[in-house]
Coordinates of C-alpha atoms in Angstrom, one line a residue:
M1 CA -1.1 -22.4 -24.1
S2 CA 0.8 -19.2 -24.4
I3 CA -0.6 -15.9 -23.4
S4 CA 0.0 -13.0 -25.8
R5 CA 2.0 -10.0 -24.5
V6 CA -0.1 -6.9 -24.0
T7 CA 0.9 -3.9 -26.1
T8 CA -0.6 -0.4 -26.4
P9 CA -0.2 2.6 -28.6
F10 CA 1.7 4.3 -25.8
G11 CA 5.3 4.3 -24.9
A12 CA 8.2 5.6 -22.8
Q13 CA 7.5 9.2 -23.5
S14 CA 3.7 9.1 -23.1
T15 CA 2.3 11.1 -20.2
A16 CA -0.3 10.3 -17.6
S17 CA -2.7 12.9 -19.2
E18 CA -2.2 11.3 -22.6
V19 CA -3.0 7.7 -21.6
I20 CA -6.2 8.8 -19.8
A21 CA -7.4 11.3 -22.4
G22 CA -11.1 10.9 -23.2
L23 CA -12.0 8.8 -20.2
D24 CA -14.6 9.9 -17.7
L25 CA -14.2 8.5 -14.2
T26 CA -17.2 10.2 -12.7
G27 CA -18.4 8.0 -9.8
Y28 CA -15.1 6.2 -9.5
R29 CA -13.2 6.3 -6.2
A30 CA -9.4 6.0 -6.1
I31 CA -6.6 5.8 -3.5
V32 CA -3.0 6.7 -4.3
T33 CA -0.5 5.9 -1.6
G34 CA 2.3 8.4 -1.6
G35 CA 0.1 10.8 -3.5
G36 CA 1.7 13.8 -2.0
S37 CA 4.8 13.9 -4.1
G38 CA 6.5 12.6 -7.3
I39 CA 4.7 10.3 -9.6
G40 CA 2.1 9.8 -6.9
T41 CA 1.0 13.4 -7.3
E42 CA 1.0 13.0 -11.1
T43 CA -1.1 9.9 -10.9
A44 CA -3.6 11.6 -8.6
R45 CA -3.8 14.6 -10.8
A46 CA -4.6 12.5 -13.9
L47 CA -7.3 10.6 -12.1
A48 CA -8.8 13.8 -10.7
G49 CA -8.6 15.3 -14.1
A50 CA -10.9 12.5 -15.3
N51 CA -13.4 13.3 -12.6
A52 CA -12.5 10.5 -10.1
E53 CA -12.8 11.0 -6.4
V54 CA -9.2 10.7 -5.3
T55 CA -7.8 10.1 -1.8
L56 CA -4.1 10.9 -1.2
A57 CA -2.9 8.4 1.4
V58 CA 0.2 10.1 2.9
R59 CA 2.5 10.2 5.9
N60 CA 2.8 14.0 5.9
V61 CA -0.7 15.4 5.8
E62 CA 0.3 19.0 6.1
A63 CA 2.7 18.8 3.1
A64 CA -0.1 17.1 1.1
K65 CA -2.5 19.9 1.6
A66 CA -0.8 22.2 -0.9
V67 CA -0.7 19.3 -3.4
A68 CA -4.4 18.7 -3.0
E69 CA -5.2 22.4 -3.4
E70 CA -3.1 22.5 -6.6
I71 CA -4.8 19.4 -8.1
I72 CA -8.2 20.9 -7.3
G73 CA -7.2 24.2 -8.9
V74 CA -5.8 22.6 -12.0
T75 CA -8.6 20.1 -12.6
G76 CA -11.6 21.8 -11.1
N77 CA -12.4 18.6 -9.3
D78 CA -13.0 19.3 -5.6
K79 CA -13.2 15.6 -4.7
V80 CA -9.6 15.3 -3.7
R81 CA -9.1 14.2 -0.1
I82 CA -6.1 13.5 2.2
E83 CA -5.9 10.7 4.7
P84 CA -2.9 9.8 7.0
L85 CA -1.1 6.5 6.2
D86 CA 2.2 5.2 7.4
L87 CA 3.0 1.9 5.6
A88 CA 5.6 0.9 8.2
D89 CA 3.0 1.2 11.0
R90 CA 0.5 -1.6 11.3
A91 CA -1.9 0.4 13.4
S92 CA -1.9 3.2 10.8
I93 CA -2.7 0.8 8.1
A94 CA -5.5 -0.8 10.1
A95 CA -7.0 2.5 10.9
F96 CA -7.0 3.6 7.3
A97 CA -8.6 0.4 6.0
T98 CA -11.2 0.4 8.8
A99 CA -12.2 4.1 8.1
W100 CA -12.8 3.4 4.4
H101 CA -16.5 3.0 3.6
G102 CA -18.1 2.1 0.3
P103 CA -16.6 0.7 -2.9
L104 CA -13.1 1.3 -4.1
H105 CA -12.5 1.2 -7.8
I106 CA -8.8 2.0 -8.1
L107 CA -6.0 1.5 -5.6
V108 CA -2.5 2.6 -6.7
D109 CA 0.1 1.1 -4.3
N110 CA 2.6 3.8 -5.2
A111 CA 4.5 4.9 -2.1
G112 CA 7.9 3.5 -1.4
I113 CA 11.4 4.0 0.0
M114 CA 14.7 3.1 -1.7
A115 CA 18.2 2.2 -0.6
T116 CA 17.9 3.3 2.9
P117 CA 20.5 2.8 5.6
E118 CA 19.8 -0.3 7.7
L119 CA 16.5 0.4 9.5
R120 CA 14.0 -1.9 11.2
T121 CA 10.4 -1.7 12.3
P122 CA 9.5 -2.4 16.0
Q123 CA 8.8 -6.0 14.8
G124 CA 12.4 -6.3 13.6
W125 CA 11.4 -6.3 9.9
E126 CA 13.8 -4.8 7.4
M127 CA 12.3 -1.4 6.6
Q128 CA 12.3 -1.5 2.8
F129 CA 10.5 -4.9 2.7
A130 CA 8.2 -3.8 5.5
T131 CA 7.2 -0.6 3.8
N132 CA 7.3 -1.4 0.1
H133 CA 5.8 -4.9 0.3
L134 CA 4.3 -5.7 3.7
G135 CA 2.6 -2.3 4.1
H136 CA 0.9 -2.5 0.8
F137 CA 0.1 -6.2 1.3
A138 CA -1.7 -5.4 4.5
L139 CA -3.4 -2.3 3.1
T140 CA -4.7 -4.0 0.0
G141 CA -5.9 -7.0 1.9
G142 CA -7.6 -4.6 4.3
L143 CA -9.4 -3.0 1.4
H144 CA -10.3 -6.2 -0.4
D145 CA -14.0 -6.0 0.4
A146 CA -14.2 -2.4 -0.8
L147 CA -12.4 -3.4 -4.0
A148 CA -14.7 -6.4 -4.5
A149 CA -17.8 -4.2 -3.9
A150 CA -16.7 -2.1 -6.9
G151 CA -17.3 -5.0 -9.2
T152 CA -14.4 -4.3 -11.6
A153 CA -11.7 -2.9 -9.4
R154 CA -8.0 -2.4 -10.4
V155 CA -5.0 -2.5 -8.1
V156 CA -1.8 -1.1 -9.5
V157 CA 1.5 -1.9 -7.7
V158 CA 4.5 0.3 -8.4
S159 CA 7.6 -1.9 -8.6
S160 CA 10.9 -1.1 -10.3
V161 CA 13.6 -2.2 -12.6
G162 CA 15.4 -2.6 -9.3
H163 CA 13.7 -6.0 -8.9
L164 CA 16.5 -7.2 -11.1
N165 CA 18.9 -6.6 -8.2
G166 CA 17.6 -9.4 -6.1
Q167 CA 15.3 -12.4 -5.6
I168 CA 13.6 -12.8 -2.3
V169 CA 15.9 -14.7 0.1
F170 CA 13.1 -16.5 1.9
D171 CA 15.5 -18.0 4.5
D172 CA 16.7 -14.5 5.5
I173 CA 14.3 -11.8 4.3
H174 CA 15.2 -9.4 7.1
F175 CA 19.0 -9.6 6.8
Q176 CA 19.4 -11.2 10.2
R177 CA 22.2 -13.5 9.1
R178 CA 23.6 -11.9 6.0
P179 CA 25.2 -8.4 5.8
Y180 CA 22.7 -5.7 5.0
D181 CA 22.9 -4.3 1.5
P182 CA 20.6 -1.4 0.7
W183 CA 20.3 -2.3 -3.0
E184 CA 19.7 -6.0 -2.4
A185 CA 17.0 -5.0 0.2
Y186 CA 15.4 -2.6 -2.3
G187 CA 15.5 -5.2 -5.1
Q188 CA 14.0 -7.8 -2.8
S189 CA 11.1 -5.5 -1.9
K190 CA 10.4 -4.7 -5.5
T191 CA 10.4 -8.3 -6.5
A192 CA 7.9 -8.8 -3.7
N193 CA 5.7 -6.1 -5.3
I194 CA 5.5 -8.1 -8.5
L195 CA 4.9 -11.5 -6.8
F196 CA 2.1 -9.9 -4.8
A197 CA 0.5 -8.8 -8.1
V198 CA 0.8 -12.3 -9.5
E199 CA -0.8 -14.0 -6.5
A200 CA -3.4 -11.4 -5.8
A201 CA -4.6 -11.5 -9.4
Q202 CA -5.0 -15.2 -9.2
R203 CA -6.7 -15.2 -5.8
W204 CA -9.1 -12.3 -6.5
A205 CA -10.1 -12.8 -10.1
D206 CA -13.5 -14.1 -9.1
D207 CA -14.0 -10.9 -7.1
G208 CA -13.6 -8.8 -10.3
I209 CA -10.3 -7.4 -9.0
T210 CA -7.3 -7.2 -11.4
V211 CA -3.8 -6.6 -10.1
N212 CA -0.7 -5.6 -12.1
A213 CA 2.8 -4.3 -11.3
L214 CA 5.0 -1.9 -13.2
N215 CA 8.3 -0.2 -13.6
P216 CA 7.7 3.6 -13.8
G217 CA 11.2 4.3 -15.3
R218 CA 13.9 6.5 -13.8
I219 CA 12.5 9.8 -12.5
P220 CA 15.2 12.1 -11.1
A221 CA 14.8 14.4 -8.2
T222 CA 11.8 12.8 -6.4
N223 CA 11.6 11.9 -2.7
L224 CA 12.3 8.3 -3.6
S225 CA 16.0 9.2 -4.2
R226 CA 16.5 11.0 -0.9
H227 CA 18.8 8.4 0.5
M228 CA 21.0 8.2 -2.5
G229 CA 23.8 10.3 -1.0
A230 CA 24.1 8.1 2.0
V231 CA 24.7 4.8 0.1
Q232 CA 27.3 3.5 -2.3
N233 CA 27.6 1.0 -5.2
A234 CA 24.4 2.1 -6.9
P235 CA 23.5 0.2 -10.0
A236 CA 24.9 1.6 -13.2
S237 CA 21.5 2.5 -14.4
F238 CA 21.5 5.4 -11.9
E239 CA 24.2 7.2 -13.8
P240 CA 22.9 10.3 -15.7
D241 CA 24.2 8.9 -19.1
S242 CA 22.7 5.5 -18.6
T243 CA 20.5 4.1 -21.4
A244 CA 19.5 1.0 -19.5
V245 CA 16.1 2.3 -18.4
S246 CA 13.9 5.1 -19.6
W247 CA 14.6 8.5 -18.0
K248 CA 11.3 10.4 -17.5
T249 CA 9.6 13.4 -16.2
P250 CA 7.1 12.7 -13.3
A251 CA 4.2 13.0 -15.8
Q252 CA 5.8 10.4 -18.0
G253 CA 6.7 8.2 -15.0
A254 CA 3.1 8.1 -13.9
A255 CA 1.8 7.1 -17.3
T256 CA 2.1 3.4 -16.9
S257 CA 0.4 3.5 -13.5
V258 CA -2.5 5.5 -14.9
L259 CA -2.8 3.2 -17.9
L260 CA -3.1 0.1 -15.7
A261 CA -5.6 1.9 -13.5
T262 CA -7.9 3.1 -16.1
S263 CA -7.4 2.0 -19.7
P264 CA -10.0 -0.1 -21.5
L265 CA -7.1 -1.8 -23.2
L266 CA -6.2 -3.5 -19.8
E267 CA -9.7 -4.8 -19.0
G268 CA -9.5 -8.2 -17.5
V269 CA -5.7 -8.3 -17.6
G270 CA -4.0 -9.2 -14.3
G271 CA -0.8 -10.7 -12.8
R272 CA 1.5 -9.0 -15.2
Y273 CA 4.4 -6.6 -15.1
F274 CA 4.6 -3.5 -17.4
E275 CA 7.1 -0.9 -18.3
D276 CA 6.9 2.1 -20.7
C277 CA 3.1 1.5 -21.0
N278 CA 3.5 -2.0 -22.4
E279 CA 3.9 -5.5 -20.9
A280 CA 7.6 -6.1 -20.3
E281 CA 9.6 -8.6 -22.2
P282 CA 11.4 -11.3 -20.3
H283 CA 14.7 -10.1 -18.9
Q284 CA 17.8 -10.8 -20.9
P285 CA 21.2 -11.0 -19.2
G286 CA 23.2 -7.8 -19.6
I287 CA 20.2 -5.7 -20.4
R288 CA 18.7 -3.7 -17.6
R289 CA 15.1 -4.0 -18.8
G290 CA 12.3 -6.5 -18.7
V291 CA 11.1 -8.8 -16.0
A292 CA 13.0 -11.5 -14.2
S293 CA 11.4 -15.0 -14.3
Y294 CA 11.7 -15.4 -10.5
A295 CA 9.4 -12.3 -10.1
L296 CA 6.6 -14.0 -12.0
D297 CA 7.1 -17.5 -10.6
P298 CA 3.7 -18.8 -9.3
G299 CA 5.5 -20.9 -6.6
N300 CA 7.4 -17.8 -5.3
A301 CA 4.2 -15.8 -5.4
E302 CA 2.3 -18.3 -3.3
R303 CA 5.1 -18.7 -0.9
L304 CA 5.5 -15.0 -0.4
W305 CA 1.7 -14.6 0.2
Q306 CA 1.9 -17.2 3.1
V307 CA 5.1 -15.7 4.5
S308 CA 3.4 -12.2 4.5
L309 CA 0.3 -13.5 6.2
D310 CA 2.4 -15.3 8.8
L311 CA 4.4 -12.1 9.5
L312 CA 1.4 -9.9 9.9
A313 CA -0.2 -12.5 12.2
E314 CA 2.7 -12.2 14.6
R315 CA 2.1 -10.3 17.9

């Protein structure tokens, strides 16, 4: 039995404020990782503008203070909070999850790093996989009971068209035997984001938790691209004249995240990958759009879940 593709009236140029227009999220509680900059800030601003209580989960608390003040000033919603979170630090993740009390209606796993030089965590994990996937895997799992307590919670996982750069190499996830390539590492971590959404949606459906992943589009001049000058051989879609992906403002880049987090059109929808505010088509060779079949493969998703659990269980 085929499942119909989800479409909405919105598209590549829609903004976060447009997709959330008319919704009242009074009483809803939301967390946005990386909410102190880029599309994370735009996502938080849209949620706060609809009266949600929003927590910015950030590494740099001091820098986020000005962001929170700006959001409060623009929206008139003073329920905007800041909490420290370092997704590459297991202790930081555990502390954040332990400190959270009460239900959680919306979790936007937005923070990420891209194409870094070869870096590793104290555990020896490759940094992009550790931050983009394992950090959010641990955080979301740690907040599972809070999400379940909400009754109809939504988890939104920000992936990327970069997932087309690479499958997960399960036999050498951390580049211990193959040469490190920043784009392969990034692609692998973004594929992991999608597979996490696929498996979590299946495992947590009975808890009323829906989980989806998305490609926000190409948003220039955000903190995500801070390592671009230090790496070479970037995919062609990073060229300014590329038409391979949708180039967007931060407000447009946050639209798909906000849509998945709030829209009645997505009620009950889980385990899927979206771009430009609609469910993505299957990837076609030579076209840098859509979703790769390996990123939605249930076998890959189940395997990654177990690998992730095993890694986090290591001492």
